[in-house]
C-alpha cells in the first residue's frame, strides 16, 4: 500500500485497525500502554501518544541510517510498506522495511546501550517487540522478520532472525479479535493494575475538594514546624516559647541486619527470608 508513514493520513489508517505496535498492549506485555488505554485511543477518546515519545522520535530520525547499515550487512532490500490482510482488513502492519521478493521483513529499533541492547547481544528481544514481529509475520505471511536494534553509542546494529511461532500467533489473533470487538461495540476492556479507574461519587468529591483546600495549610504547617525546630535560639535540651515546648529526644539506632548478613554470611540468599509485600493506599493531589 502506498502511503507515507508518520503522516496524518497514516495515523487515520492505523486508527481503523490493529497494528504491530498495538499488539503488545492487547497481550499485556507492553511497558507503555494498557489494553484500556489503547481502547481509548482507538475510539478517539484520547490522543495517540506514541509519536510524542522521545525514543520514538529519535528512532524515526535514525531510521534511514539504520536501514542503510542493515541493507549493507544483510544484502537485503528494506523498503517501508503498509500491509493489511484481505480476509481481516483490521489486521494491519506498518513495516519499517521489507524485501518483498524474498519475503523478509526488517524491524528497526533504536535501543541505546542498555538492557535491550544486552538482550540483543544474547540473541533475544523484549516481549513487546517479539509480539510486534509475530504480528507482522501473521499479517504478511512472510518467511521471517529480521529484528534490528541499533546502539548509537557503539554505532552498531544486531540482526536477529524471528521465525513464525504458530501457537503464539494463534493465541495472539484470538486476543486481537476479542479486543477489536470491544472497540467496535464500545465496551471497555477489563482494567489492569496500571490503569486509573475513574470514580464518580458526590460524597468523595466533597471530601476531596476539602482536602485540596487544606493541603496548602498542611504544607505550611510542616514548613513552620521545621523552621521552629531549626531556630538558632533553641540551644538548650529543653526550651519553652510562648506556651510551646521544644525539646530533644533520643531514639536508639536500628540494627543494620543487611550489613551484618553481607559481612558474615556473604553467600546466603536473603530473598527466601523476605516477608510478603503489603499493599497500602497513597493520595497524590
PDB file of C-alpha atoms in Angstrom:
ATOM      1  CA  UNK A   1       0.000   0.000   0.000  1.00  0.00           C
ATOM      2  CA  UNK A   2       1.383   3.390  -0.989  1.00  0.00           C
ATOM      3  CA  UNK A   3       1.227   5.862   1.900  1.00  0.00           C
ATOM      4  CA  UNK A   4       3.927   7.754   3.756  1.00  0.00           C
ATOM      5  CA  UNK A   5       4.308   6.633   7.357  1.00  0.00           C
ATOM      6  CA  UNK A   6       4.118   9.047  10.289  1.00  0.00           C
ATOM      7  CA  UNK A   7       1.679  11.358   8.499  1.00  0.00           C
ATOM      8  CA  UNK A   8      -1.878  12.351   9.421  1.00  0.00           C
ATOM      9  CA  UNK A   9      -3.268  10.051   6.724  1.00  0.00           C
ATOM     10  CA  UNK A  10      -1.197   7.179   8.109  1.00  0.00           C
ATOM     11  CA  UNK A  11      -2.439   7.875  11.656  1.00  0.00           C
ATOM     12  CA  UNK A  12      -6.033   7.682  10.380  1.00  0.00           C
ATOM     13  CA  UNK A  13      -5.228   4.376   8.674  1.00  0.00           C
ATOM     14  CA  UNK A  14      -3.797   2.982  11.916  1.00  0.00           C
ATOM     15  CA  UNK A  15      -6.904   4.029  13.853  1.00  0.00           C
ATOM     16  CA  UNK A  16      -9.051   1.845  11.602  1.00  0.00           C
ATOM     17  CA  UNK A  17      -7.380  -1.386  12.697  1.00  0.00           C
ATOM     18  CA  UNK A  18      -4.758  -3.098  14.826  1.00  0.00           C
ATOM     19  CA  UNK A  19      -1.085  -2.599  14.037  1.00  0.00           C
ATOM     20  CA  UNK A  20       2.079  -4.252  15.261  1.00  0.00           C
ATOM     21  CA  UNK A  21       2.750  -1.705  17.999  1.00  0.00           C
ATOM     22  CA  UNK A  22      -0.793  -2.244  19.334  1.00  0.00           C
ATOM     23  CA  UNK A  23      -0.485  -5.991  19.839  1.00  0.00           C
ATOM     24  CA  UNK A  24       1.845  -5.839  22.850  1.00  0.00           C
ATOM     25  CA  UNK A  25      -0.738  -3.725  24.683  1.00  0.00           C
ATOM     26  CA  UNK A  26      -3.520  -6.183  23.862  1.00  0.00           C
ATOM     27  CA  UNK A  27      -1.375  -9.088  25.107  1.00  0.00           C
ATOM     28  CA  UNK A  28      -0.477  -7.082  28.256  1.00  0.00           C
ATOM     29  CA  UNK A  29       3.268  -7.219  27.602  1.00  0.00           C
ATOM     30  CA  UNK A  30       3.706  -3.535  26.757  1.00  0.00           C
ATOM     31  CA  UNK A  31       5.524  -1.393  29.346  1.00  0.00           C
ATOM     32  CA  UNK A  32       3.998   1.714  27.768  1.00  0.00           C
ATOM     33  CA  UNK A  33       0.269   1.197  27.273  1.00  0.00           C
ATOM     34  CA  UNK A  34      -2.548  -0.935  28.728  1.00  0.00           C
ATOM     35  CA  UNK A  35      -5.436  -2.506  26.770  1.00  0.00           C
ATOM     36  CA  UNK A  36      -7.780   0.126  28.210  1.00  0.00           C
ATOM     37  CA  UNK A  37      -5.511   2.995  27.134  1.00  0.00           C
ATOM     38  CA  UNK A  38      -5.289   1.525  23.634  1.00  0.00           C
ATOM     39  CA  UNK A  39      -9.082   1.102  23.574  1.00  0.00           C
ATOM     40  CA  UNK A  40      -9.492   4.793  24.446  1.00  0.00           C
ATOM     41  CA  UNK A  41      -7.147   5.722  21.595  1.00  0.00           C
ATOM     42  CA  UNK A  42      -8.937   3.581  19.016  1.00  0.00           C
ATOM     43  CA  UNK A  43     -12.230   5.258  19.910  1.00  0.00           C
ATOM     44  CA  UNK A  44     -10.649   8.706  19.681  1.00  0.00           C
ATOM     45  CA  UNK A  45     -11.294   9.426  23.367  1.00  0.00           C
ATOM     46  CA  UNK A  46      -7.664  10.432  23.919  1.00  0.00           C
ATOM     47  CA  UNK A  47      -4.821  11.453  21.645  1.00  0.00           C
ATOM     48  CA  UNK A  48      -2.362   8.823  20.458  1.00  0.00           C
ATOM     49  CA  UNK A  49       0.835   9.064  22.487  1.00  0.00           C
ATOM     50  CA  UNK A  50       3.438   7.018  20.575  1.00  0.00           C
ATOM     51  CA  UNK A  51       4.670   9.795  18.315  1.00  0.00           C
ATOM     52  CA  UNK A  52       5.334  12.153  21.235  1.00  0.00           C
ATOM     53  CA  UNK A  53       7.710   9.670  22.807  1.00  0.00           C
ATOM     54  CA  UNK A  54      11.369  10.832  22.750  1.00  0.00           C
ATOM     55  CA  UNK A  55      12.656   7.355  21.906  1.00  0.00           C
ATOM     56  CA  UNK A  56      10.092   7.033  19.089  1.00  0.00           C
ATOM     57  CA  UNK A  57      11.078  10.400  17.617  1.00  0.00           C
ATOM     58  CA  UNK A  58      14.795   9.668  17.800  1.00  0.00           C
ATOM     59  CA  UNK A  59      14.298   6.213  16.319  1.00  0.00           C
ATOM     60  CA  UNK A  60      12.347   7.754  13.442  1.00  0.00           C
ATOM     61  CA  UNK A  61      15.169  10.223  12.732  1.00  0.00           C
ATOM     62  CA  UNK A  62      17.781   7.456  12.828  1.00  0.00           C
ATOM     63  CA  UNK A  63      15.761   5.029  10.695  1.00  0.00           C
ATOM     64  CA  UNK A  64      17.374   5.935   7.315  1.00  0.00           C
ATOM     65  CA  UNK A  65      20.829   5.349   8.809  1.00  0.00           C
ATOM     66  CA  UNK A  66      19.821   2.037  10.406  1.00  0.00           C
ATOM     67  CA  UNK A  67      18.191   0.953   7.137  1.00  0.00           C
ATOM     68  CA  UNK A  68      21.384   1.689   5.178  1.00  0.00           C
ATOM     69  CA  UNK A  69      23.531  -0.239   7.675  1.00  0.00           C
ATOM     70  CA  UNK A  70      21.101  -3.160   7.565  1.00  0.00           C
ATOM     71  CA  UNK A  71      20.919  -3.323   3.772  1.00  0.00           C
ATOM     72  CA  UNK A  72      24.730  -3.330   3.530  1.00  0.00           C
ATOM     73  CA  UNK A  73      25.201  -6.028   6.185  1.00  0.00           C
ATOM     74  CA  UNK A  74      22.311  -8.272   5.139  1.00  0.00           C
ATOM     75  CA  UNK A  75      22.378  -7.749   1.360  1.00  0.00           C
ATOM     76  CA  UNK A  76      18.579  -7.444   1.530  1.00  0.00           C
ATOM     77  CA  UNK A  77      16.179  -4.751   0.417  1.00  0.00           C
ATOM     78  CA  UNK A  78      14.298  -2.923   3.196  1.00  0.00           C
ATOM     79  CA  UNK A  79      11.615  -0.759   1.647  1.00  0.00           C
ATOM     80  CA  UNK A  80       8.949   0.646   4.045  1.00  0.00           C
ATOM     81  CA  UNK A  81       5.482  -0.728   3.385  1.00  0.00           C
ATOM     82  CA  UNK A  82       1.944  -0.723   4.782  1.00  0.00           C
ATOM     83  CA  UNK A  83       0.071  -4.014   4.599  1.00  0.00           C
ATOM     84  CA  UNK A  84      -3.250  -5.459   5.746  1.00  0.00           C
ATOM     85  CA  UNK A  85      -4.918  -8.825   5.396  1.00  0.00           C
ATOM     86  CA  UNK A  86      -7.655  -9.067   2.772  1.00  0.00           C
ATOM     87  CA  UNK A  87      -9.677 -11.519   4.897  1.00  0.00           C
ATOM     88  CA  UNK A  88      -9.347  -9.387   8.060  1.00  0.00           C
ATOM     89  CA  UNK A  89      -8.776  -5.767   6.961  1.00  0.00           C
ATOM     90  CA  UNK A  90      -8.461  -4.551  10.563  1.00  0.00           C
ATOM     91  CA  UNK A  91      -5.259  -6.654  10.822  1.00  0.00           C
ATOM     92  CA  UNK A  92      -2.587  -4.187   9.681  1.00  0.00           C
ATOM     93  CA  UNK A  93       1.143  -3.594   9.873  1.00  0.00           C
ATOM     94  CA  UNK A  94       3.453  -0.653   9.191  1.00  0.00           C
ATOM     95  CA  UNK A  95       6.709  -2.272   8.144  1.00  0.00           C
ATOM     96  CA  UNK A  96       9.997  -0.420   8.602  1.00  0.00           C
ATOM     97  CA  UNK A  97      11.440  -2.466   5.775  1.00  0.00           C
ATOM     98  CA  UNK A  98      10.574  -5.425   3.593  1.00  0.00           C
ATOM     99  CA  UNK A  99      12.258  -7.450   0.898  1.00  0.00           C
ATOM    100  CA  UNK A 100       9.016  -8.379  -0.837  1.00  0.00           C
ATOM    101  CA  UNK A 101      10.652 -10.749  -3.311  1.00  0.00           C
ATOM    102  CA  UNK A 102      12.392 -12.778  -0.607  1.00  0.00           C
ATOM    103  CA  UNK A 103       9.505 -12.307   1.876  1.00  0.00           C
ATOM    104  CA  UNK A 104      11.745 -10.986   4.654  1.00  0.00           C
ATOM    105  CA  UNK A 105      10.717  -8.137   6.975  1.00  0.00           C
ATOM    106  CA  UNK A 106      13.046  -5.746   8.824  1.00  0.00           C
ATOM    107  CA  UNK A 107      12.011  -4.169  12.129  1.00  0.00           C
ATOM    108  CA  UNK A 108      14.349  -1.344  13.199  1.00  0.00           C
ATOM    109  CA  UNK A 109      14.646  -0.247  16.827  1.00  0.00           C
ATOM    110  CA  UNK A 110      16.741   2.445  18.488  1.00  0.00           C
ATOM    111  CA  UNK A 111      17.524   0.771  21.831  1.00  0.00           C
ATOM    112  CA  UNK A 112      20.532   2.668  23.164  1.00  0.00           C
ATOM    113  CA  UNK A 113      23.191   0.778  25.116  1.00  0.00           C
ATOM    114  CA  UNK A 114      21.040  -0.508  27.990  1.00  0.00           C
ATOM    115  CA  UNK A 115      19.154  -3.702  28.792  1.00  0.00           C
ATOM    116  CA  UNK A 116      17.568  -4.075  25.351  1.00  0.00           C
ATOM    117  CA  UNK A 117      20.975  -4.000  23.700  1.00  0.00           C
ATOM    118  CA  UNK A 118      22.277  -6.545  26.218  1.00  0.00           C
ATOM    119  CA  UNK A 119      19.349  -8.785  25.314  1.00  0.00           C
ATOM    120  CA  UNK A 120      20.201  -8.371  21.647  1.00  0.00           C
ATOM    121  CA  UNK A 121      23.784  -9.490  22.263  1.00  0.00           C
ATOM    122  CA  UNK A 122      22.266 -12.704  23.655  1.00  0.00           C
ATOM    123  CA  UNK A 123      20.165 -13.084  20.505  1.00  0.00           C
ATOM    124  CA  UNK A 124      16.929 -12.187  22.296  1.00  0.00           C
ATOM    125  CA  UNK A 125      14.380  -9.397  22.126  1.00  0.00           C
ATOM    126  CA  UNK A 126      11.883  -7.854  24.594  1.00  0.00           C
ATOM    127  CA  UNK A 127       8.402  -9.373  24.817  1.00  0.00           C
ATOM    128  CA  UNK A 128       6.743  -6.305  23.288  1.00  0.00           C
ATOM    129  CA  UNK A 129       8.986  -6.456  20.205  1.00  0.00           C
ATOM    130  CA  UNK A 130       8.507 -10.208  19.867  1.00  0.00           C
ATOM    131  CA  UNK A 131       4.740  -9.645  19.748  1.00  0.00           C
ATOM    132  CA  UNK A 132       5.196  -6.988  17.079  1.00  0.00           C
ATOM    133  CA  UNK A 133       7.350  -9.268  14.921  1.00  0.00           C
ATOM    134  CA  UNK A 134       4.920 -12.189  15.207  1.00  0.00           C
ATOM    135  CA  UNK A 135       2.060  -9.881  14.212  1.00  0.00           C
ATOM    136  CA  UNK A 136       3.957  -8.726  11.131  1.00  0.00           C
ATOM    137  CA  UNK A 137       4.505 -12.339  10.108  1.00  0.00           C
ATOM    138  CA  UNK A 138       0.796 -13.059  10.548  1.00  0.00           C
ATOM    139  CA  UNK A 139      -0.329 -10.044   8.513  1.00  0.00           C
ATOM    140  CA  UNK A 140       2.147 -10.576   5.656  1.00  0.00           C
ATOM    141  CA  UNK A 141       2.635 -14.342   5.611  1.00  0.00           C
ATOM    142  CA  UNK A 142       6.364 -13.698   5.110  1.00  0.00           C
ATOM    143  CA  UNK A 143       9.161 -16.134   5.973  1.00  0.00           C
ATOM    144  CA  UNK A 144      10.728 -14.274   8.893  1.00  0.00           C
ATOM    145  CA  UNK A 145      11.472 -10.902  10.477  1.00  0.00           C
ATOM    146  CA  UNK A 146      14.936  -9.523  10.994  1.00  0.00           C
ATOM    147  CA  UNK A 147      14.763  -7.630  14.281  1.00  0.00           C
ATOM    148  CA  UNK A 148      17.427  -4.906  14.022  1.00  0.00           C
ATOM    149  CA  UNK A 149      18.281  -2.982  17.231  1.00  0.00           C
ATOM    150  CA  UNK A 150      20.712  -0.076  16.941  1.00  0.00           C
ATOM    151  CA  UNK A 151      23.227   1.040  19.583  1.00  0.00           C
ATOM    152  CA  UNK A 152      24.082   4.677  18.849  1.00  0.00           C
ATOM    153  CA  UNK A 153      26.974   4.793  21.344  1.00  0.00           C
ATOM    154  CA  UNK A 154      28.789   1.988  19.524  1.00  0.00           C
ATOM    155  CA  UNK A 155      27.211   2.806  16.151  1.00  0.00           C
ATOM    156  CA  UNK A 156      26.322  -0.866  15.703  1.00  0.00           C
ATOM    157  CA  UNK A 157      23.319  -2.920  14.715  1.00  0.00           C
ATOM    158  CA  UNK A 158      22.473  -6.503  15.554  1.00  0.00           C
ATOM    159  CA  UNK A 159      20.384  -8.678  13.239  1.00  0.00           C
ATOM    160  CA  UNK A 160      18.204 -11.267  14.972  1.00  0.00           C
ATOM    161  CA  UNK A 161      16.050 -13.642  12.947  1.00  0.00           C
ATOM    162  CA  UNK A 162      12.491 -14.133  14.233  1.00  0.00           C
ATOM    163  CA  UNK A 163      10.550 -17.003  12.648  1.00  0.00           C
ATOM    164  CA  UNK A 164       6.783 -17.641  12.915  1.00  0.00           C
ATOM    165  CA  UNK A 165       5.633 -19.081  16.252  1.00  0.00           C
ATOM    166  CA  UNK A 166       2.340 -20.715  15.252  1.00  0.00           C
ATOM    167  CA  UNK A 167       0.980 -21.334  18.753  1.00  0.00           C
ATOM    168  CA  UNK A 168       1.821 -17.771  19.761  1.00  0.00           C
ATOM    169  CA  UNK A 169       0.202 -16.395  16.610  1.00  0.00           C
ATOM    170  CA  UNK A 170      -2.977 -18.422  17.147  1.00  0.00           C
ATOM    171  CA  UNK A 171      -3.426 -17.036  20.668  1.00  0.00           C
ATOM    172  CA  UNK A 172      -2.461 -13.530  19.532  1.00  0.00           C
ATOM    173  CA  UNK A 173      -5.047 -13.448  16.737  1.00  0.00           C
ATOM    174  CA  UNK A 174      -7.760 -14.625  19.148  1.00  0.00           C
ATOM    175  CA  UNK A 175      -6.898 -11.890  21.660  1.00  0.00           C
ATOM    176  CA  UNK A 176      -6.723  -9.203  18.966  1.00  0.00           C
ATOM    177  CA  UNK A 177     -10.136 -10.116  17.574  1.00  0.00           C
ATOM    178  CA  UNK A 178     -11.673 -10.106  21.063  1.00  0.00           C
ATOM    179  CA  UNK A 179     -10.193  -6.660  21.668  1.00  0.00           C
ATOM    180  CA  UNK A 180     -11.400  -5.352  18.304  1.00  0.00           C
ATOM    181  CA  UNK A 181     -14.921  -6.494  19.152  1.00  0.00           C
ATOM    182  CA  UNK A 182     -14.706  -4.384  22.308  1.00  0.00           C
ATOM    183  CA  UNK A 183     -13.676  -1.385  20.203  1.00  0.00           C
ATOM    184  CA  UNK A 184     -16.469  -1.944  17.695  1.00  0.00           C
ATOM    185  CA  UNK A 185     -19.060  -2.331  20.469  1.00  0.00           C
ATOM    186  CA  UNK A 186     -17.586   0.499  22.573  1.00  0.00           C
ATOM    187  CA  UNK A 187     -17.306  -1.839  25.534  1.00  0.00           C
ATOM    188  CA  UNK A 188     -14.450  -1.185  27.958  1.00  0.00           C
ATOM    189  CA  UNK A 189     -11.811  -3.913  28.367  1.00  0.00           C
ATOM    190  CA  UNK A 190     -11.043  -5.175  31.842  1.00  0.00           C
ATOM    191  CA  UNK A 191      -8.770  -2.809  33.763  1.00  0.00           C
ATOM    192  CA  UNK A 192      -5.345  -3.969  34.941  1.00  0.00           C
ATOM    193  CA  UNK A 193      -3.290  -2.635  37.868  1.00  0.00           C
ATOM    194  CA  UNK A 194      -1.576   0.010  35.709  1.00  0.00           C
ATOM    195  CA  UNK A 195      -4.907   1.609  34.763  1.00  0.00           C
ATOM    196  CA  UNK A 196      -6.568   4.516  36.559  1.00  0.00           C
ATOM    197  CA  UNK A 197     -10.197   3.740  37.314  1.00  0.00           C
ATOM    198  CA  UNK A 198     -12.355   6.872  37.220  1.00  0.00           C
ATOM    199  CA  UNK A 199     -14.588   7.080  40.287  1.00  0.00           C
ATOM    200  CA  UNK A 200     -17.553   9.450  40.472  1.00  0.00           C
ATOM    201  CA  UNK A 201     -19.172   9.947  43.906  1.00  0.00           C
ATOM    202  CA  UNK A 202     -20.749  13.097  45.373  1.00  0.00           C
ATOM    203  CA  UNK A 203     -19.535  12.208  48.876  1.00  0.00           C
ATOM    204  CA  UNK A 204     -15.998  11.533  47.659  1.00  0.00           C
ATOM    205  CA  UNK A 205     -15.987  14.735  45.598  1.00  0.00           C
ATOM    206  CA  UNK A 206     -16.849  16.835  48.668  1.00  0.00           C
ATOM    207  CA  UNK A 207     -14.107  15.227  50.755  1.00  0.00           C
ATOM    208  CA  UNK A 208     -11.507  15.626  48.002  1.00  0.00           C
ATOM    209  CA  UNK A 209     -12.404  19.292  47.471  1.00  0.00           C
ATOM    210  CA  UNK A 210     -11.980  19.897  51.205  1.00  0.00           C
ATOM    211  CA  UNK A 211      -8.660  18.000  51.155  1.00  0.00           C
ATOM    212  CA  UNK A 212      -7.395  20.185  48.301  1.00  0.00           C
ATOM    213  CA  UNK A 213      -8.297  23.300  50.299  1.00  0.00           C
ATOM    214  CA  UNK A 214      -6.482  22.031  53.395  1.00  0.00           C
ATOM    215  CA  UNK A 215      -3.368  20.758  51.569  1.00  0.00           C
ATOM    216  CA  UNK A 216      -1.561  24.160  51.377  1.00  0.00           C
ATOM    217  CA  UNK A 217      -2.203  24.697  55.097  1.00  0.00           C
ATOM    218  CA  UNK A 218      -0.725  21.290  55.954  1.00  0.00           C
ATOM    219  CA  UNK A 219       2.352  22.063  53.858  1.00  0.00           C
ATOM    220  CA  UNK A 220       2.744  25.456  55.583  1.00  0.00           C
ATOM    221  CA  UNK A 221       2.287  23.764  58.984  1.00  0.00           C
ATOM    222  CA  UNK A 222       5.127  21.304  58.265  1.00  0.00           C
ATOM    223  CA  UNK A 223       7.375  24.089  56.953  1.00  0.00           C
ATOM    224  CA  UNK A 224       6.855  26.230  60.057  1.00  0.00           C
ATOM    225  CA  UNK A 225       7.349  23.244  62.370  1.00  0.00           C
ATOM    226  CA  UNK A 226      10.737  22.521  60.784  1.00  0.00           C
ATOM    227  CA  UNK A 227      11.757  26.209  60.873  1.00  0.00           C
ATOM    228  CA  UNK A 228      10.950  26.393  64.597  1.00  0.00           C
ATOM    229  CA  UNK A 229      12.953  23.218  65.369  1.00  0.00           C
ATOM    230  CA  UNK A 230      15.938  24.621  63.468  1.00  0.00           C
ATOM    231  CA  UNK A 231      15.786  28.103  65.018  1.00  0.00           C
ATOM    232  CA  UNK A 232      19.216  29.203  66.286  1.00  0.00           C
ATOM    233  CA  UNK A 233      17.879  30.366  69.656  1.00  0.00           C
ATOM    234  CA  UNK A 234      16.896  26.826  70.661  1.00  0.00           C
ATOM    235  CA  UNK A 235      20.324  25.957  72.082  1.00  0.00           C
ATOM    236  CA  UNK A 236      19.188  24.019  75.142  1.00  0.00           C
ATOM    237  CA  UNK A 237      17.844  20.459  75.506  1.00  0.00           C
ATOM    238  CA  UNK A 238      14.524  21.795  76.804  1.00  0.00           C
ATOM    239  CA  UNK A 239      13.095  25.133  75.665  1.00  0.00           C
ATOM    240  CA  UNK A 240       9.731  26.863  76.112  1.00  0.00           C
ATOM    241  CA  UNK A 241       8.490  29.634  73.854  1.00  0.00           C
ATOM    242  CA  UNK A 242       5.068  31.275  74.096  1.00  0.00           C
ATOM    243  CA  UNK A 243       3.386  28.204  75.532  1.00  0.00           C
ATOM    244  CA  UNK A 244       5.093  25.766  73.155  1.00  0.00           C
ATOM    245  CA  UNK A 245       7.686  23.272  74.420  1.00  0.00           C
ATOM    246  CA  UNK A 246      10.565  22.272  72.143  1.00  0.00           C
ATOM    247  CA  UNK A 247      12.808  19.553  73.467  1.00  0.00           C
ATOM    248  CA  UNK A 248      15.351  16.980  72.320  1.00  0.00           C
ATOM    249  CA  UNK A 249      14.618  13.250  72.280  1.00  0.00           C
ATOM    250  CA  UNK A 250      16.950  10.341  71.675  1.00  0.00           C
ATOM    251  CA  UNK A 251      15.947   7.393  69.533  1.00  0.00           C
ATOM    252  CA  UNK A 252      18.019   4.225  69.647  1.00  0.00           C
ATOM    253  CA  UNK A 253      19.636   3.394  66.342  1.00  0.00           C
ATOM    254  CA  UNK A 254      18.289   0.374  64.470  1.00  0.00           C
ATOM    255  CA  UNK A 255      20.414  -2.710  63.831  1.00  0.00           C
ATOM    256  CA  UNK A 256      21.716  -2.853  60.270  1.00  0.00           C
ATOM    257  CA  UNK A 257      20.930  -6.520  59.672  1.00  0.00           C
ATOM    258  CA  UNK A 258      21.619  -6.207  55.960  1.00  0.00           C
ATOM    259  CA  UNK A 259      25.243  -5.278  56.583  1.00  0.00           C
ATOM    260  CA  UNK A 260      25.611  -7.990  59.244  1.00  0.00           C
ATOM    261  CA  UNK A 261      24.431 -10.645  56.805  1.00  0.00           C
ATOM    262  CA  UNK A 262      26.580  -9.232  53.993  1.00  0.00           C
ATOM    263  CA  UNK A 263      29.726  -9.195  56.168  1.00  0.00           C
ATOM    264  CA  UNK A 264      29.235 -12.533  57.924  1.00  0.00           C
ATOM    265  CA  UNK A 265      27.111 -14.609  55.551  1.00  0.00           C
ATOM    266  CA  UNK A 266      28.015 -13.315  52.070  1.00  0.00           C
ATOM    267  CA  UNK A 267      26.717 -16.391  50.223  1.00  0.00           C
ATOM    268  CA  UNK A 268      23.293 -16.616  51.847  1.00  0.00           C
ATOM    269  CA  UNK A 269      20.201 -15.964  49.728  1.00  0.00           C
ATOM    270  CA  UNK A 270      18.174 -13.457  51.768  1.00  0.00           C
ATOM    271  CA  UNK A 271      15.228 -13.402  49.330  1.00  0.00           C
ATOM    272  CA  UNK A 272      13.659 -16.526  50.847  1.00  0.00           C
ATOM    273  CA  UNK A 273      13.579 -14.781  54.240  1.00  0.00           C
ATOM    274  CA  UNK A 274      11.903 -11.696  52.860  1.00  0.00           C
ATOM    275  CA  UNK A 275       8.413 -11.087  54.230  1.00  0.00           C
ATOM    276  CA  UNK A 276       5.452 -10.844  51.882  1.00  0.00           C
ATOM    277  CA  UNK A 277       4.842  -7.411  50.399  1.00  0.00           C
ATOM    278  CA  UNK A 278       1.914  -5.396  51.673  1.00  0.00           C
ATOM    279  CA  UNK A 279      -0.367  -3.020  49.795  1.00  0.00           C
ATOM    280  CA  UNK A 280      -1.349   0.419  51.012  1.00  0.00           C
ATOM    281  CA  UNK A 281      -3.100   3.446  49.539  1.00  0.00           C
ATOM    282  CA  UNK A 282      -1.406   6.749  48.818  1.00  0.00           C
ATOM    283  CA  UNK A 283      -3.017  10.036  47.788  1.00  0.00           C
ATOM    284  CA  UNK A 284      -1.401  12.334  45.241  1.00  0.00           C
ATOM    285  CA  UNK A 285      -3.084  15.690  44.677  1.00  0.00           C
TER     286      UNK A 285
END
